[in-house]
Amino acid sequence: GAESEGGHAMCAVGYDYEPYSTSVVAQTRIAVIGTDGNPAPGWPISLEGAASIPAFGPDESLYVAQAGLGTKASQVTAYDQSGKVKTGWPVSLPIGYAPFTGGDSSVPLSLVVGDDGAVYVAATDSNWTGSVIAFDASGNVLPGWPYALPQAFAAVSSGSMMASATNPGPMFVTRAGGQGSLFLMLDGEIVALGSDGNVRSGWPAAIPDSANRTSWDAWAAVPDGGVVTISDAQGSDGVTTITIVRLTPAGTMAR
């Protein structure tokens, strides 16, 4: 489930799988839950195929990424609190690209909403390459976007792809007293983007020992506007090494 930033709304998500495969989502069910524990008026809604856990905007709009089926384009839709599609939505992603799933799932990751209400969507192909698109609340692409990924959203470097590799996806970090940044955890580096789609000064930051990494596990925001990343690498002896890296807002290693 997900909860709005102000704590005024919560939602629940359920996935119904195809009878022939427990890895293929046939339908996604989404409900906004009222204070009485029951679905709010207009909910639940059902979407064909795999859809993300909703992300809440500042006005408590719900943004959902939905993977396209067959030749149908993937799309992002904004819903109001009554379950109605908002004007200007849905928006379609380029044919052949889908919302980023994190690498080991068919379900799209939850979208990222910035502190100014911008909605960030990672659109990737089967090799996790592609771009990040920023939309305003009306479904328009913001100036300076999309941002073309210089590397894949991979968990390992040297172009190697692993079916078990994971990546937590983009993250928006608000810097105290300053503008927030969108962070992208790529193959061998982390990129910080401003609201204009440009790379922040001091970034990208190279990731130490990226050649031996097998999976990104998680990352978290730091109050100063930097990030902490956690990754692991499994050696030939079966021993797993956990690596924790903290980066400052300037893209340098914290000491």
Coordinates of C-alpha atoms in Angstrom, one line a residue:
G1 CA 0.0 0.0 0.0
A2 CA 0.9 3.7 0.0
E3 CA 0.1 6.7 2.1
S4 CA -0.2 10.4 1.0
E5 CA 2.5 12.8 2.3
G6 CA 0.0 14.5 4.5
G7 CA -1.2 11.2 5.9
H8 CA -4.8 12.0 4.8
A9 CA -5.2 9.1 2.4
M10 CA -4.1 5.5 2.1
C11 CA -4.4 3.0 -0.7
A12 CA -4.3 -0.7 -1.0
V13 CA -3.1 -2.6 -4.1
G14 CA -3.8 -6.2 -5.1
Y15 CA -2.6 -8.3 -8.1
D16 CA -4.5 -11.1 -9.8
Y17 CA -2.2 -13.4 -11.7
E18 CA -2.9 -15.4 -14.8
P19 CA -3.9 -19.0 -14.1
Y20 CA -1.1 -20.3 -16.4
S21 CA 1.7 -18.3 -14.8
T22 CA 2.1 -16.9 -11.3
S23 CA 4.6 -14.4 -12.7
V24 CA 2.2 -12.7 -15.1
V25 CA -0.2 -10.1 -13.7
A26 CA -3.6 -10.2 -15.3
Q27 CA -5.2 -7.4 -13.4
T28 CA -4.3 -4.8 -10.8
R29 CA -6.8 -3.6 -8.2
I30 CA -6.4 -0.3 -6.4
A31 CA -8.4 1.2 -3.6
V32 CA -8.2 4.4 -1.6
I33 CA -9.1 3.6 2.0
G34 CA -11.2 6.0 4.1
T35 CA -10.8 6.7 7.8
D36 CA -13.5 4.1 8.5
G37 CA -11.3 1.4 6.9
N38 CA -13.6 1.0 3.9
P39 CA -12.9 1.9 0.2
A40 CA -13.6 5.6 -0.4
P41 CA -16.4 6.5 -2.9
G42 CA -15.3 5.7 -6.5
W43 CA -12.9 2.9 -5.4
P44 CA -11.7 0.3 -6.0
I45 CA -10.6 0.5 -9.7
S46 CA -9.3 -2.3 -11.8
L47 CA -6.5 -2.0 -14.4
E48 CA -5.6 -4.5 -17.0
G49 CA -2.1 -6.0 -16.5
A50 CA 0.6 -4.9 -14.1
A51 CA 0.4 -1.4 -12.6
S52 CA 2.5 0.2 -9.9
I53 CA 1.7 1.1 -6.4
P54 CA 0.3 4.6 -6.6
A55 CA 2.4 7.7 -5.8
F56 CA 0.6 10.6 -4.2
G57 CA 1.1 14.2 -5.4
P58 CA 1.0 17.3 -3.2
D59 CA -2.8 17.7 -4.0
E60 CA -3.3 14.0 -3.1
S61 CA -3.7 13.0 -6.8
L62 CA -2.7 9.4 -7.4
Y63 CA -0.2 8.6 -10.1
V64 CA 0.0 5.0 -11.5
A65 CA 2.3 3.5 -14.1
Q66 CA 0.8 0.7 -16.2
A67 CA 2.7 -1.7 -18.4
G68 CA 1.4 -2.0 -21.9
L69 CA 0.2 -5.4 -23.2
G70 CA 1.2 -6.7 -26.6
T71 CA 1.6 -3.7 -28.9
K72 CA -0.2 -1.3 -26.6
A73 CA 1.9 1.5 -25.2
S74 CA 2.7 1.7 -21.5
Q75 CA 1.1 4.7 -19.8
V76 CA 0.9 6.8 -16.7
T77 CA -2.4 8.0 -15.3
A78 CA -3.4 10.5 -12.7
Y79 CA -6.5 9.9 -10.6
D80 CA -8.3 12.3 -8.3
Q81 CA -9.5 11.2 -4.9
S82 CA -12.8 10.0 -6.3
G83 CA -11.1 7.6 -8.7
K84 CA -11.7 9.7 -11.8
V85 CA -9.0 10.2 -14.5
K86 CA -7.7 13.7 -14.3
T87 CA -7.7 16.0 -17.3
G88 CA -4.6 15.6 -19.5
W89 CA -4.1 12.0 -18.5
P90 CA -3.2 9.3 -19.3
V91 CA 0.1 9.9 -21.0
S92 CA 1.8 7.2 -23.1
L93 CA 5.4 6.2 -23.0
P94 CA 7.3 5.6 -26.3
I95 CA 6.4 2.3 -28.0
G96 CA 8.9 -0.4 -26.9
Y97 CA 9.5 1.2 -23.5
A98 CA 7.9 0.3 -20.2
P99 CA 7.9 1.7 -16.7
F100 CA 11.0 0.5 -14.9
T101 CA 10.4 -2.6 -12.8
G102 CA 13.6 -2.7 -10.8
G103 CA 15.0 -5.7 -12.7
D104 CA 13.5 -8.8 -11.1
S105 CA 9.7 -8.2 -11.3
S106 CA 7.0 -7.6 -13.9
V107 CA 5.4 -5.0 -11.8
P108 CA 6.5 -1.3 -12.3
L109 CA 8.1 0.5 -9.5
S110 CA 6.1 3.3 -7.8
L111 CA 6.6 6.6 -9.6
V112 CA 8.5 9.4 -8.0
V113 CA 6.9 12.8 -7.3
G114 CA 9.1 15.8 -6.5
D115 CA 8.4 18.5 -3.9
D116 CA 7.2 20.8 -6.6
G117 CA 4.6 18.2 -7.9
A118 CA 6.7 17.0 -10.9
V119 CA 6.1 13.3 -11.7
Y120 CA 9.2 11.4 -12.8
V121 CA 8.9 8.3 -14.9
A122 CA 11.7 6.0 -15.9
A123 CA 11.0 4.5 -19.3
T124 CA 13.2 1.6 -20.1
D125 CA 13.7 -1.1 -22.7
S126 CA 14.5 -4.8 -22.1
N127 CA 18.1 -3.9 -21.3
W128 CA 17.1 -1.3 -18.7
T129 CA 18.3 1.6 -20.9
G130 CA 16.1 4.5 -21.9
S131 CA 15.2 7.8 -20.4
V132 CA 13.6 9.6 -17.5
I133 CA 10.6 11.8 -18.3
A134 CA 9.2 14.6 -16.0
F135 CA 5.5 15.6 -16.3
D136 CA 3.7 18.4 -14.6
A137 CA 0.3 17.9 -12.9
S138 CA -1.5 18.4 -16.2
G139 CA 0.4 15.6 -18.0
N140 CA 2.7 17.9 -20.0
V141 CA 6.4 17.1 -20.4
L142 CA 8.4 19.6 -18.4
P143 CA 11.1 21.8 -20.2
G144 CA 14.5 20.1 -20.3
W145 CA 13.1 16.6 -20.2
P146 CA 13.4 13.7 -21.0
Y147 CA 16.9 12.9 -19.7
A148 CA 18.6 10.2 -21.8
L149 CA 20.3 7.6 -19.6
P150 CA 24.0 7.5 -20.2
Q151 CA 24.1 4.0 -18.7
A152 CA 21.6 1.3 -17.9
F153 CA 19.6 1.0 -14.7
A154 CA 21.8 -2.1 -14.1
A155 CA 23.0 -3.6 -10.8
V156 CA 26.2 -4.8 -12.3
S157 CA 28.8 -3.1 -14.4
S158 CA 30.7 -3.9 -17.7
G159 CA 27.4 -4.3 -19.5
S160 CA 26.6 -7.6 -17.7
M161 CA 23.0 -8.2 -17.0
M162 CA 21.7 -10.6 -14.4
A163 CA 18.1 -11.9 -14.1
S164 CA 18.4 -11.7 -10.3
A165 CA 19.8 -8.2 -10.2
T166 CA 17.8 -5.5 -8.5
N167 CA 17.6 -1.7 -8.5
P168 CA 15.4 0.4 -6.2
G169 CA 14.8 2.9 -9.0
P170 CA 14.9 6.7 -9.0
M171 CA 14.6 8.7 -5.7
F172 CA 13.8 12.3 -5.1
V173 CA 15.7 13.9 -2.2
T174 CA 14.8 17.3 -0.8
R175 CA 17.8 19.3 0.4
A176 CA 17.3 21.4 3.6
G177 CA 17.1 25.0 2.5
G178 CA 17.7 24.2 -1.1
Q179 CA 16.2 22.6 -4.2
G180 CA 15.6 18.9 -4.3
S181 CA 17.3 16.5 -6.7
L182 CA 16.3 13.3 -8.6
F183 CA 18.9 10.6 -8.0
L184 CA 19.4 7.7 -10.5
M185 CA 21.3 4.6 -9.5
L186 CA 22.9 3.5 -12.8
D187 CA 25.4 0.8 -13.8
G188 CA 28.6 2.2 -12.4
E189 CA 27.5 5.7 -11.1
I190 CA 24.9 7.7 -9.5
V191 CA 23.5 10.8 -11.2
A192 CA 21.7 13.7 -9.5
L193 CA 19.4 15.8 -11.7
G194 CA 17.8 19.2 -11.1
S195 CA 14.2 20.1 -11.9
D196 CA 15.4 21.4 -15.3
G197 CA 16.7 18.0 -16.3
N198 CA 20.3 18.9 -16.1
V199 CA 23.0 17.0 -14.1
R200 CA 23.8 18.7 -10.9
S201 CA 27.3 20.2 -10.4
G202 CA 29.7 17.6 -9.0
W203 CA 27.7 14.7 -10.5
P204 CA 27.7 11.9 -11.6
A205 CA 29.5 10.1 -8.8
A206 CA 31.4 6.9 -9.6
I207 CA 30.6 3.9 -7.4
P208 CA 33.6 2.2 -5.8
D209 CA 34.1 -1.4 -6.7
S210 CA 31.2 -1.4 -9.2
A211 CA 32.8 -4.2 -11.2
N212 CA 32.1 -6.7 -8.4
R213 CA 28.6 -5.6 -7.5
T214 CA 25.8 -8.1 -8.1
S215 CA 22.8 -6.2 -6.7
W216 CA 21.7 -2.8 -5.4
D217 CA 19.7 -3.5 -2.3
A218 CA 18.4 -0.1 -1.1
W219 CA 19.2 3.6 -0.7
A220 CA 17.9 6.3 1.5
A221 CA 17.9 10.1 1.7
V222 CA 20.2 11.9 4.1
P223 CA 19.0 15.1 5.8
D224 CA 21.7 17.2 4.2
G225 CA 20.3 16.2 0.7
G226 CA 22.8 13.4 0.0
V227 CA 22.2 9.7 -0.2
V228 CA 23.3 6.4 1.4
T229 CA 23.4 3.4 -0.9
I230 CA 23.6 -0.3 0.1
S231 CA 24.8 -3.0 -2.3
D232 CA 26.1 -6.5 -2.2
A233 CA 28.6 -8.7 -4.0
Q234 CA 28.8 -12.4 -3.9
G235 CA 32.3 -13.9 -4.3
S236 CA 33.3 -17.2 -5.9
D237 CA 33.4 -18.7 -2.3
G238 CA 29.8 -17.9 -1.8
V239 CA 30.5 -15.2 0.7
T240 CA 28.4 -12.0 0.3
T241 CA 30.0 -8.6 1.0
I242 CA 27.7 -5.7 1.9
T243 CA 28.9 -2.2 0.8
I244 CA 27.5 1.0 2.2
V245 CA 28.4 4.3 0.5
R246 CA 27.3 7.8 1.6
L247 CA 27.5 10.6 -0.9
T248 CA 27.1 14.3 -0.1
P249 CA 24.9 16.7 -2.1
A250 CA 28.0 17.8 -3.9
G251 CA 28.6 14.2 -5.2
T252 CA 31.6 13.5 -3.0
M253 CA 32.2 10.6 -0.6
A254 CA 31.2 11.6 3.0
R255 CA 33.9 11.2 5.6

